[in-house]
Coordinates of C-alpha atoms in Angstrom, one line a residue:
M297 CA 6.1 -52.5 59.4
A298 CA 7.0 -54.5 56.3
L299 CA 5.4 -53.5 53.1
P300 CA 2.7 -56.0 52.1
K301 CA 3.5 -57.7 48.8
T302 CA 1.6 -59.8 46.3
P303 CA 3.6 -62.6 44.7
T304 CA 3.5 -62.8 40.9
G305 CA 4.3 -66.5 40.7
I306 CA 6.9 -65.7 38.0
D307 CA 10.1 -67.6 38.6
G308 CA 12.8 -65.2 39.7
L309 CA 10.7 -62.0 39.7
D310 CA 9.5 -62.6 43.2
E311 CA 13.0 -63.2 44.3
L312 CA 14.5 -60.0 43.0
T313 CA 11.6 -58.0 44.3
F314 CA 11.9 -59.8 47.7
G315 CA 8.3 -61.1 47.7
G316 CA 6.4 -59.6 44.7
L317 CA 4.7 -56.4 43.7
P318 CA 3.4 -53.9 46.3
T319 CA -0.1 -55.0 47.5
G320 CA -2.9 -52.5 46.8
R321 CA -0.6 -50.3 44.7
P322 CA -0.1 -49.7 41.0
T323 CA 3.0 -51.0 39.2
L324 CA 4.2 -49.6 35.9
M325 CA 5.6 -52.1 33.5
C326 CA 7.1 -50.3 30.5
G327 CA 9.2 -51.3 27.5
S328 CA 9.4 -51.3 23.7
A329 CA 7.2 -53.5 21.5
G330 CA 7.8 -57.2 21.7
C331 CA 9.4 -57.3 25.1
G332 CA 6.6 -59.2 26.8
K333 CA 4.5 -56.6 28.7
T334 CA 1.2 -58.2 27.9
L335 CA 2.4 -61.7 28.7
F336 CA 3.8 -60.6 32.1
G337 CA 0.5 -59.0 32.9
M338 CA -1.5 -62.1 31.9
T339 CA 0.9 -64.4 33.8
F340 CA 0.4 -62.3 36.9
L341 CA -3.4 -62.8 36.7
V342 CA -3.3 -66.5 35.7
N343 CA -0.9 -67.3 38.6
G344 CA -3.0 -65.3 41.0
A345 CA -6.1 -67.3 40.0
R346 CA -4.4 -70.7 39.9
R347 CA -1.9 -70.6 42.7
F348 CA -3.0 -67.9 45.1
G349 CA -6.8 -67.9 44.8
E350 CA -7.1 -64.3 43.8
A351 CA -9.4 -63.3 40.9
G352 CA -8.2 -60.8 38.4
V353 CA -9.3 -58.3 35.8
F354 CA -7.6 -57.7 32.5
M355 CA -8.7 -54.5 30.8
S356 CA -7.3 -54.2 27.3
F357 CA -7.4 -51.0 25.2
E358 CA -5.8 -52.7 22.1
E359 CA -6.4 -56.4 21.8
R360 CA -9.8 -58.1 21.9
A361 CA -10.6 -60.8 24.5
H362 CA -10.5 -63.6 21.8
D363 CA -7.1 -62.4 20.5
L364 CA -5.6 -62.4 24.0
S365 CA -6.9 -65.9 24.7
V366 CA -5.3 -67.2 21.5
N367 CA -2.0 -65.4 22.0
V368 CA -1.4 -66.7 25.5
A369 CA -2.5 -70.2 24.8
S370 CA 1.1 -71.0 23.6
L371 CA 2.1 -70.6 27.3
G372 CA -0.4 -73.2 28.4
Y373 CA -2.9 -70.7 29.7
D374 CA -6.6 -71.6 29.3
I375 CA -8.1 -68.2 29.6
D376 CA -11.6 -69.2 28.6
A377 CA -11.7 -71.8 31.5
L378 CA -10.7 -69.2 34.0
V379 CA -13.3 -66.8 32.7
A380 CA -16.0 -69.5 32.9
D381 CA -15.0 -70.3 36.5
G382 CA -15.4 -66.7 37.5
K383 CA -11.7 -66.3 38.3
L384 CA -10.9 -63.8 35.5
V385 CA -12.6 -61.0 33.6
I386 CA -11.3 -59.7 30.3
D387 CA -12.7 -56.4 29.2
H388 CA -11.8 -54.8 25.9
V389 CA -12.4 -51.1 25.9
H390 CA -12.3 -49.6 22.4
I391 CA -11.3 -46.0 22.4
E392 CA -11.5 -44.0 19.1
R393 CA -9.5 -40.8 19.0
A394 CA -12.0 -39.1 16.8
E395 CA -14.7 -39.5 19.4
I396 CA -12.8 -37.6 22.1
E397 CA -13.8 -34.0 22.3
L398 CA -10.9 -31.9 23.5
G399 CA -13.0 -28.8 23.8
G400 CA -14.9 -30.2 26.7
E401 CA -13.7 -31.7 30.0
Y402 CA -12.3 -35.2 29.5
D403 CA -12.2 -37.7 32.3
L404 CA -12.1 -41.4 32.9
E405 CA -15.5 -41.9 34.5
G406 CA -16.6 -44.4 31.9
V407 CA -13.5 -46.5 32.4
F408 CA -13.8 -46.4 36.2
V409 CA -17.4 -47.6 36.0
R410 CA -16.5 -50.5 33.8
L411 CA -13.4 -51.4 35.7
N412 CA -15.2 -51.1 39.1
H413 CA -18.0 -53.4 37.8
A414 CA -15.5 -56.0 36.6
I415 CA -13.6 -55.9 39.9
D416 CA -16.8 -56.3 42.0
S417 CA -18.2 -59.1 39.7
V418 CA -15.5 -61.5 40.6
G419 CA -14.0 -59.9 43.8
A420 CA -10.8 -59.2 42.0
K421 CA -7.6 -58.5 43.9
R422 CA -5.4 -58.1 40.8
V423 CA -5.8 -55.8 37.8
V424 CA -3.9 -55.3 34.6
L425 CA -4.4 -52.3 32.3
D426 CA -2.9 -52.8 28.8
T427 CA -1.7 -50.2 27.6
I428 CA -1.9 -46.8 29.0
E429 CA -0.9 -45.1 25.7
A430 CA -4.0 -46.4 24.0
L431 CA -6.1 -45.1 26.9
F432 CA -4.7 -41.5 26.6
G433 CA -3.8 -41.6 22.9
G434 CA -6.4 -39.0 22.0
L435 CA -5.3 -36.4 24.5
E436 CA -3.0 -33.7 23.5
D437 CA -3.4 -31.4 26.4
S438 CA -0.6 -32.3 28.8
A439 CA -2.3 -30.7 31.8
I440 CA -5.4 -32.9 31.4
L441 CA -3.2 -35.9 30.7
R442 CA -1.2 -35.5 33.9
A443 CA -4.4 -34.9 35.9
E444 CA -6.1 -38.0 34.6
L445 CA -3.0 -40.1 35.1
R446 CA -2.8 -39.1 38.7
R447 CA -6.5 -39.7 39.1
L448 CA -6.2 -43.2 37.6
F449 CA -3.4 -44.2 39.9
A450 CA -5.2 -42.8 42.9
W451 CA -8.4 -44.6 42.0
L452 CA -6.6 -47.9 41.8
K453 CA -5.0 -47.3 45.2
D454 CA -8.4 -46.4 46.8
K455 CA -9.8 -49.6 45.3
G456 CA -7.1 -51.6 47.1
V457 CA -6.2 -53.7 44.0
T458 CA -2.7 -54.7 43.1
A459 CA -2.4 -53.4 39.5
I460 CA 0.0 -53.7 36.6
I461 CA -0.2 -50.9 34.1
T462 CA 1.7 -51.4 30.9
G463 CA 3.3 -48.6 28.9
E464 CA 5.5 -48.1 25.9
R465 CA 9.1 -46.9 26.2
G466 CA 9.6 -43.2 25.5
D467 CA 12.3 -41.3 23.8
G468 CA 14.8 -40.2 26.4
Q469 CA 12.6 -41.3 29.2
L470 CA 11.0 -44.4 30.6
T471 CA 7.5 -43.8 29.2
R472 CA 6.0 -41.8 26.4
Y473 CA 4.4 -39.1 28.7
G474 CA 7.2 -39.1 31.3
I475 CA 4.8 -38.8 34.3
E476 CA 3.7 -42.5 34.8
E477 CA 7.0 -43.5 36.4
Y478 CA 6.7 -40.7 39.0
V479 CA 3.2 -41.6 40.2
S480 CA 3.8 -45.3 40.2
D481 CA 5.0 -47.1 43.4
C482 CA 6.9 -49.7 41.5
V483 CA 8.4 -49.4 38.0
L484 CA 9.6 -52.4 36.0
L485 CA 11.5 -51.8 32.8
L486 CA 11.6 -54.5 30.1
D487 CA 14.2 -54.4 27.3
N488 CA 14.5 -56.5 24.1
R489 CA 18.0 -56.1 22.7
V490 CA 19.5 -57.5 19.5
I491 CA 23.2 -57.9 19.5
D492 CA 25.0 -59.8 16.7
Q493 CA 21.6 -60.9 15.4
V494 CA 20.8 -62.5 18.7
T495 CA 17.9 -61.3 20.8
T496 CA 18.1 -61.0 24.6
R497 CA 15.3 -59.9 26.9
R498 CA 16.2 -58.1 30.1
L499 CA 14.3 -56.8 33.1
R500 CA 15.2 -54.1 35.6
V501 CA 13.4 -52.8 38.7
V502 CA 13.8 -49.1 38.3
K503 CA 12.1 -48.1 41.5
Y504 CA 10.2 -49.7 44.3
R505 CA 8.9 -47.4 47.0
G506 CA 9.2 -48.8 50.6
S507 CA 11.2 -51.9 49.7
A508 CA 14.7 -53.1 48.8
H509 CA 15.0 -54.8 45.4
G510 CA 17.5 -56.1 42.9
T511 CA 19.1 -53.3 41.0
N512 CA 20.8 -55.0 38.1
E513 CA 19.5 -56.0 34.7
Y514 CA 18.2 -59.6 34.7
P515 CA 17.6 -61.7 31.6
F516 CA 14.3 -63.4 31.3
L517 CA 13.0 -66.2 29.1
I518 CA 9.6 -66.5 27.4
D519 CA 8.9 -69.9 25.9
E520 CA 6.3 -72.6 25.8
E521 CA 6.8 -73.2 29.6
G522 CA 6.0 -69.6 30.5
I523 CA 8.2 -66.7 31.9
S524 CA 11.2 -67.2 34.0
V525 CA 13.6 -64.5 35.2
L526 CA 17.2 -65.1 36.3
P527 CA 17.6 -63.0 39.4
I528 CA 21.1 -64.2 40.3
T529 CA 24.0 -61.9 39.3
S530 CA 26.4 -63.7 41.6
A531 CA 25.8 -66.0 44.6
G532 CA 28.8 -64.5 46.3
L533 CA 31.3 -66.7 48.1
A534 CA 29.1 -68.1 50.8
H535 CA 28.1 -71.3 49.1
P536 CA 28.3 -74.5 51.1
I537 CA 31.3 -76.9 50.6
S538 CA 31.6 -80.7 50.8
R539 CA 34.6 -83.0 51.6
E540 CA 33.0 -85.9 49.9
A541 CA 34.8 -87.2 46.8
I542 CA 32.9 -88.5 43.8
S543 CA 34.3 -90.5 41.0
S544 CA 35.2 -89.0 37.6
G545 CA 34.2 -92.2 36.0
V546 CA 37.8 -92.9 34.9
Q547 CA 39.8 -95.0 37.4
G548 CA 43.2 -93.7 36.5
L549 CA 42.1 -90.1 36.7
D550 CA 40.6 -90.7 40.1
A551 CA 44.0 -91.9 41.3
M552 CA 45.7 -88.8 39.8
L553 CA 43.4 -86.5 41.7
G554 CA 44.7 -87.7 45.1
I555 CA 41.3 -88.0 46.8
N556 CA 40.0 -90.6 44.4
G557 CA 37.7 -88.1 42.5
F558 CA 36.4 -84.6 42.5
F559 CA 35.0 -82.7 45.5
R560 CA 31.2 -82.8 45.4
G561 CA 29.9 -79.3 44.5
S562 CA 33.1 -78.3 42.7
S563 CA 33.5 -76.9 39.2
V564 CA 35.6 -78.8 36.7
L565 CA 37.0 -77.5 33.4
L566 CA 38.0 -80.1 30.8
S567 CA 39.8 -78.4 27.9
G568 CA 41.5 -79.9 24.9
L569 CA 42.0 -80.0 21.2
A570 CA 39.4 -81.4 18.8
G571 CA 39.3 -85.2 19.0
T572 CA 41.0 -85.5 22.4
G573 CA 37.9 -87.1 24.0
K574 CA 36.4 -84.2 26.0
S575 CA 32.9 -85.4 25.5
T576 CA 34.0 -89.0 26.3
F577 CA 35.4 -87.9 29.7
A578 CA 32.2 -85.9 30.4
T579 CA 29.9 -88.8 29.6
A580 CA 32.1 -91.2 31.7
F581 CA 31.5 -88.7 34.6
V582 CA 27.8 -88.7 33.9
D583 CA 27.7 -92.5 33.6
A584 CA 29.4 -92.9 37.0
A585 CA 27.0 -90.5 38.6
C586 CA 23.9 -92.3 37.2
R587 CA 25.3 -95.6 38.3
R588 CA 25.3 -94.1 41.8
G589 CA 21.7 -93.2 41.4
E590 CA 22.2 -89.5 41.0
R591 CA 20.3 -87.2 38.6
C592 CA 22.3 -85.6 35.8
L593 CA 21.6 -82.8 33.5
F594 CA 23.5 -82.6 30.2
F595 CA 23.5 -79.3 28.3
A596 CA 24.7 -80.0 24.7
F597 CA 25.5 -77.1 22.3
E598 CA 27.1 -79.0 19.4
E599 CA 25.5 -82.4 19.1
S600 CA 22.0 -83.8 19.5
P601 CA 21.2 -86.2 22.3
E602 CA 20.8 -89.1 19.8
Q603 CA 24.2 -88.3 18.3
I604 CA 25.9 -88.2 21.7
M605 CA 24.3 -91.5 22.7
R606 CA 25.3 -93.2 19.5
N607 CA 28.9 -91.9 19.7
M608 CA 29.3 -92.9 23.3
S609 CA 28.2 -96.4 22.6
S610 CA 31.4 -96.9 20.7
V611 CA 33.4 -96.5 24.0
G612 CA 31.1 -98.8 25.9
I613 CA 28.9 -96.2 27.6
N614 CA 25.2 -96.8 27.3
M615 CA 23.5 -93.5 28.1
Q616 CA 20.1 -94.6 26.8
T617 CA 19.5 -96.7 29.9
H618 CA 20.0 -93.7 32.1
V619 CA 17.6 -91.6 30.0
D620 CA 15.0 -94.3 30.3
S621 CA 15.5 -94.5 34.0
G622 CA 14.9 -90.8 34.4
L623 CA 18.3 -90.1 35.9
L624 CA 19.7 -88.4 32.8
Q625 CA 18.1 -85.5 30.9
F626 CA 19.5 -83.8 27.8
E627 CA 18.9 -80.2 26.9
A628 CA 20.3 -79.4 23.5
A629 CA 20.3 -76.1 21.6
R630 CA 22.5 -74.2 19.2
P631 CA 24.4 -71.3 20.9
S632 CA 23.0 -68.9 18.3
L633 CA 19.4 -69.7 19.4
Y634 CA 19.6 -67.3 22.3
G635 CA 22.0 -64.7 23.8
F636 CA 24.3 -65.7 26.6
E637 CA 21.9 -64.5 29.3
M638 CA 18.9 -66.2 27.7
H639 CA 20.8 -69.4 27.7
L640 CA 21.7 -68.8 31.4
A641 CA 18.0 -68.2 32.2
R642 CA 17.0 -71.3 30.4
M643 CA 19.6 -73.4 32.1
N644 CA 18.7 -72.0 35.5
R645 CA 15.1 -72.9 34.9
D646 CA 16.0 -76.4 33.8
I647 CA 18.2 -76.9 36.9
E648 CA 15.5 -75.7 39.2
R649 CA 13.0 -78.1 37.7
F650 CA 15.1 -81.2 37.3
D651 CA 17.1 -80.8 40.5
P652 CA 20.3 -82.6 39.4
S653 CA 23.4 -83.6 41.4
V654 CA 25.7 -83.3 38.3
V655 CA 25.6 -80.8 35.4
V656 CA 27.6 -81.0 32.2
V657 CA 28.0 -78.1 29.8
D658 CA 29.5 -79.3 26.5
P659 CA 31.1 -77.1 25.3
I660 CA 31.4 -73.5 26.6
S661 CA 33.7 -72.7 23.7
A662 CA 30.7 -72.9 21.3
F663 CA 29.5 -69.5 22.5
R664 CA 30.7 -66.5 20.5
G665 CA 30.8 -62.9 21.7
P666 CA 32.5 -60.5 24.0
S667 CA 34.6 -62.2 26.6
A668 CA 33.1 -60.1 29.4
E669 CA 29.6 -61.4 28.6
I670 CA 30.9 -65.0 28.4
H671 CA 32.8 -64.6 31.7
A672 CA 29.7 -63.1 33.4
T673 CA 27.4 -65.8 32.1
L674 CA 29.8 -68.6 33.3
I675 CA 30.3 -66.9 36.7
R676 CA 26.6 -66.9 37.3
L677 CA 26.2 -70.5 36.1
A678 CA 29.0 -71.7 38.3
D679 CA 27.6 -69.8 41.2
I680 CA 24.1 -71.3 40.7
C681 CA 25.7 -74.8 40.7
K682 CA 27.9 -74.2 43.7
N683 CA 25.0 -72.7 45.7
K684 CA 23.0 -75.8 45.1
G685 CA 25.8 -78.2 45.8
I686 CA 25.9 -79.4 42.1
T687 CA 29.1 -80.8 40.7
A688 CA 29.5 -79.1 37.3
M689 CA 31.8 -80.1 34.4
F690 CA 32.5 -77.7 31.6
T691 CA 34.2 -78.7 28.4
S692 CA 36.1 -76.2 26.2
L693 CA 37.8 -76.5 22.8
S694 CA 41.4 -75.3 23.0
T695 CA 43.4 -73.8 20.2
A696 CA 46.2 -75.6 18.5
N697 CA 48.9 -73.2 19.8
E698 CA 50.4 -73.0 23.2
Q699 CA 48.3 -70.0 24.4
M700 CA 44.9 -70.2 26.1
N701 CA 41.9 -69.2 24.1
E702 CA 39.5 -66.5 25.3
G703 CA 37.0 -68.9 26.8
E704 CA 39.7 -70.8 28.9
R705 CA 41.2 -67.5 30.1
S706 CA 37.9 -66.1 31.2
V707 CA 36.7 -69.2 33.0
S708 CA 39.9 -70.9 34.3
S709 CA 40.0 -68.9 37.5
L710 CA 36.5 -70.0 38.4
M711 CA 37.3 -73.7 38.2
D712 CA 38.3 -75.8 41.1
T713 CA 39.8 -78.5 38.9
W714 CA 41.3 -77.9 35.4
I715 CA 42.1 -80.9 33.2
S716 CA 44.0 -80.4 30.0
L717 CA 43.8 -82.9 27.2
S718 CA 46.3 -82.6 24.3
D719 CA 47.9 -84.5 21.4
I720 CA 51.6 -85.3 21.2
E721 CA 53.1 -86.0 17.8
A722 CA 56.0 -88.5 17.5
N723 CA 57.1 -91.0 15.0
G724 CA 54.5 -90.0 12.5
E725 CA 51.5 -90.5 14.9
R726 CA 49.5 -88.5 17.4
N727 CA 48.8 -89.8 20.9
R728 CA 46.5 -88.4 23.6
V729 CA 48.0 -87.0 26.9
L730 CA 46.2 -85.7 30.0
Y731 CA 47.6 -83.2 32.5
L732 CA 46.1 -81.8 35.7
L733 CA 46.8 -78.1 35.5
K734 CA 45.2 -77.5 38.9
S735 CA 42.9 -79.1 41.4
R736 CA 42.2 -77.1 44.6
G737 CA 42.4 -78.7 47.9
M738 CA 44.1 -81.9 46.9
N739 CA 47.7 -83.2 46.3
H740 CA 47.2 -84.2 42.7
S741 CA 49.6 -85.8 40.3
K742 CA 52.0 -83.6 38.4
Q743 CA 52.7 -86.1 35.6
L744 CA 51.6 -86.3 32.0
R745 CA 49.6 -89.4 31.5
E746 CA 48.8 -91.1 28.2
Y747 CA 45.3 -92.4 27.8
R748 CA 43.4 -94.4 25.1
L749 CA 39.8 -94.4 24.1
T750 CA 38.8 -98.0 23.9
S751 CA 35.7 -100.0 23.4
H752 CA 35.3 -100.2 27.2
G753 CA 35.9 -96.6 28.0
V754 CA 38.9 -94.4 28.8
D755 CA 42.0 -96.4 29.6
M756 CA 44.8 -94.5 31.4
V757 CA 48.3 -95.7 30.6
D758 CA 50.9 -95.8 33.3
A759 CA 53.3 -92.8 33.2
Y760 CA 56.4 -93.5 31.2
V761 CA 59.3 -91.0 31.1
G762 CA 62.1 -91.6 28.6
P763 CA 65.5 -89.9 28.2
E764 CA 63.7 -87.1 26.2
G765 CA 60.6 -86.8 28.4
V766 CA 57.3 -88.5 28.3
L767 CA 56.9 -91.0 25.5
T768 CA 53.7 -92.2 24.0
G769 CA 52.5 -94.6 21.4
T770 CA 55.0 -96.3 19.1
A771 CA 57.8 -94.0 20.4
R772 CA 57.2 -95.5 23.8
V773 CA 57.1 -99.0 22.3
A774 CA 60.4 -98.4 20.4
Q775 CA 62.0 -96.9 23.5
E776 CA 60.9 -99.8 25.6
A777 CA 62.3 -102.2 23.0
R778 CA 65.6 -100.3 22.9
E779 CA 65.8 -100.4 26.7
R780 CA 65.0 -104.2 26.7
E781 CA 67.8 -104.7 24.2
A782 CA 70.2 -102.6 26.2
G783 CA 69.1 -104.6 29.2
V784 CA 69.9 -107.9 27.5
V785 CA 73.3 -106.6 26.4
R786 CA 74.0 -105.5 30.0
Q787 CA 73.0 -108.8 31.3
Q788 CA 75.2 -110.6 28.9
A789 CA 78.2 -108.5 29.8
I790 CA 77.5 -109.2 33.5
D791 CA 77.3 -112.9 32.9
R792 CA 80.6 -112.8 30.9
R793 CA 82.3 -110.9 33.8
R794 CA 80.9 -113.4 36.2
R795 CA 82.4 -116.3 34.2
E796 CA 85.8 -114.6 33.9
L797 CA 85.7 -114.0 37.7
A798 CA 84.8 -117.7 38.2
R799 CA 87.8 -118.8 36.1
K800 CA 90.2 -116.4 37.9
R801 CA 88.8 -117.7 41.2
A802 CA 89.4 -121.3 40.2
A803 CA 92.9 -120.6 38.9
I804 CA 93.8 -118.7 42.1
E805 CA 92.4 -121.5 44.2
R806 CA 94.5 -124.1 42.3
E807 CA 97.6 -122.0 42.8
V808 CA 96.9 -121.6 46.4
A809 CA 96.3 -125.3 46.7
E810 CA 99.7 -126.0 45.0
R811 CA 101.5 -123.6 47.2
M812 CA 99.8 -125.0 50.3
S813 CA 100.9 -128.5 49.2
A814 CA 104.5 -127.4 48.8
L815 CA 104.4 -125.6 52.1
E816 CA 103.0 -128.7 53.8
A817 CA 105.8 -130.9 52.2
E818 CA 108.4 -128.5 53.4
E819 CA 106.9 -128.4 56.8
S820 CA 106.9 -132.2 56.9
E821 CA 110.6 -132.3 55.8
V822 CA 111.5 -129.8 58.5
A823 CA 109.6 -131.8 61.1
M824 CA 111.5 -135.0 60.0
M825 CA 114.8 -133.1 60.2
L826 CA 113.9 -131.9 63.7
E827 CA 113.0 -135.4 64.8
E828 CA 116.3 -136.8 63.4
D829 CA 118.2 -134.0 65.1
E830 CA 116.5 -134.8 68.4
A831 CA 117.1 -138.5 68.0
R832 CA 120.8 -137.9 67.4
E833 CA 120.9 -135.5 70.4
R834 CA 119.3 -138.2 72.6
T835 CA 121.8 -140.8 71.3
F836 CA 124.7 -138.5 72.0
I837 CA 123.5 -137.9 75.5
D838 CA 123.0 -141.6 76.1
E839 CA 126.5 -142.3 74.9
R840 CA 128.0 -139.7 77.2
V841 CA 126.2 -141.2 80.1
R842 CA 127.4 -144.7 79.3
M843 CA 131.0 -143.5 78.9
T844 CA 130.8 -141.7 82.2
Q845 CA 129.7 -144.9 83.8
L846 CA 132.4 -146.9 82.2
R847 CA 135.1 -144.5 83.4
G848 CA 133.8 -144.7 86.9
D849 CA 133.9 -148.4 87.0
G850 CA 137.6 -148.4 85.8
T851 CA 138.7 -146.1 88.6

C-alpha cells in the first residue's frame, strides 16, 4: 500500500517528496537560525486551512502569538482571520528553565494536555511545534531527554496528526541532541549559506521512511509571495520537441537559419561584444512573439524595464504596448541580489505563474562565481524551458579576444542555436557582423553577414566577399567603387576591341569585294575568249564544208 501523504501546498516541496509529508506522522525540520523553519511550519498550516480544509495548531515555545502573526504578515498570511474562523490555533507555551526540577521526574503531561485541547478544539489535522530545543532546554539528563523525545513523537503518532517539529542544527550532527532525527519518520534539513557575500537557502530531504524522495540539495526562495522550492536538478533528455519554426524577428536572420526561424522549444545563445546589439536582437525576438499573440517573460540583469523600453524605441520597437496588453512581463534584478540557485528558484516560480511561450535572459554573463555553479544553474533553467516547450534566448557578453569566455564555454554545449555578434575594424571604423556558429537540425548559412541597427530595427546586409574576405562599411563601399571603376575600364577596352574588329572586318570585306570584282572581270574575259574561239571554230568548219561542196561540183 502507498504511504498516505499530506500535501504542504509549498511549490516544489510536494514534488520532491512525491506528494507531501507522511500523514499522521511527525516530520523533523532542522536548520540553523534564519533558514526559515518557522515560516515553513506556518505556511504548512496556512495552506492546510486555506487550500485543503484542514485546521491546524501552532505551538510555540519561543515567540508569542502576536509576534508570529506580525512576522508572517509579510508573506500575505492573515493569521488573526484564520484564528477567528476556527481554522487555526496558536498557543504560546512559556518554559522557564529555573522552574524545572531535575531532582524529580520530568514529563510532558502539561504540554500534552494543552496540545490535546488545542487539537480537539478545532479538529486539527496539522500540528507544528516550534522549537524542540526550547521545550527541552532545561533538561540536562540525557536519559530523561531521550525518553521524553520518544514519548512526544509516539504521542503525536497516536493522535494521528501530521506534525512538523522544528529543531536547531547541531554540531557534527543534524540536531542538537542527536536523537530527533532517528525517531522522526521524515527529516528535512534547511541550510542558509553565504558565499561571496551572497546568501542562498537550500533544502534537503535527509530521510523519508516508506517513500522515495528527491535526494539532492534544492534551493528555495522566501519573499513577499511566500515560499517556493526548486525541485528540478535536471529534467533529463526526455523533453518534447517541435518541428514548428518561429521567427527571430529579423527577416535576414530567419533566411540564414534555413527553416525561416528557430525551432519552437529550442535554446538560443546570442553572444557578442559590448555594443553589438545583443539586447536589440533579443527584443526583436520578443516583439515578433508578442505580435503573434504569445506571452513573453523577459529576465533583465543589467537594465531596468523602463531603460530597456526607452532604448528599444530608438530602433523602432515599442515594447510598452506589449506590456500594456499583458503579453510581456519584465522581471529585473541585480545578479548580486541572490545566489545562482536563488535566481533559478525565482525564475522557475515566475515561469510557473506567467506561463510564457518565450523567455529571454539578458545577460547570463552578468553572473559571477564558479563556472560549475553557473553551468548547473543554466542547465536547470534550460531544462525547465525545454520541458515546458518554451523557446529561450540567452544573451552573453563576449571578451575582446578570440577565446570564449567562461560563461560561453559552460553554456554553449546546451544551446541548440548559437549566434555570434562581433565587430570588424577596417578603414578606421568598426562594423557589426553576425555569424551562425551552430544551429542543430537545420542547414543554416555559413556566411558572415553584416547588419545595421536602424530606426526600423535590425537590417541585415547582403553578404559581400571581396578579394581579402568579407568587407563591411566604407571598406565595402570603396571596394565596390574600385570594382565599378575596373568594370568601366574593362567595358571600354571591350568596346575598343569591338571597334577595331569592325574596322578590320570592313577592310577585309572591301578587299574581298575587290578581289571578287577582279575575278569576275577575268572570268568575263575568259568567257569572251571562249566564245570567240568557238565562233572561229564554227566559221572554220563552215568554210571546210563549203569548200568540200565546191570541189564536188567541179568533179
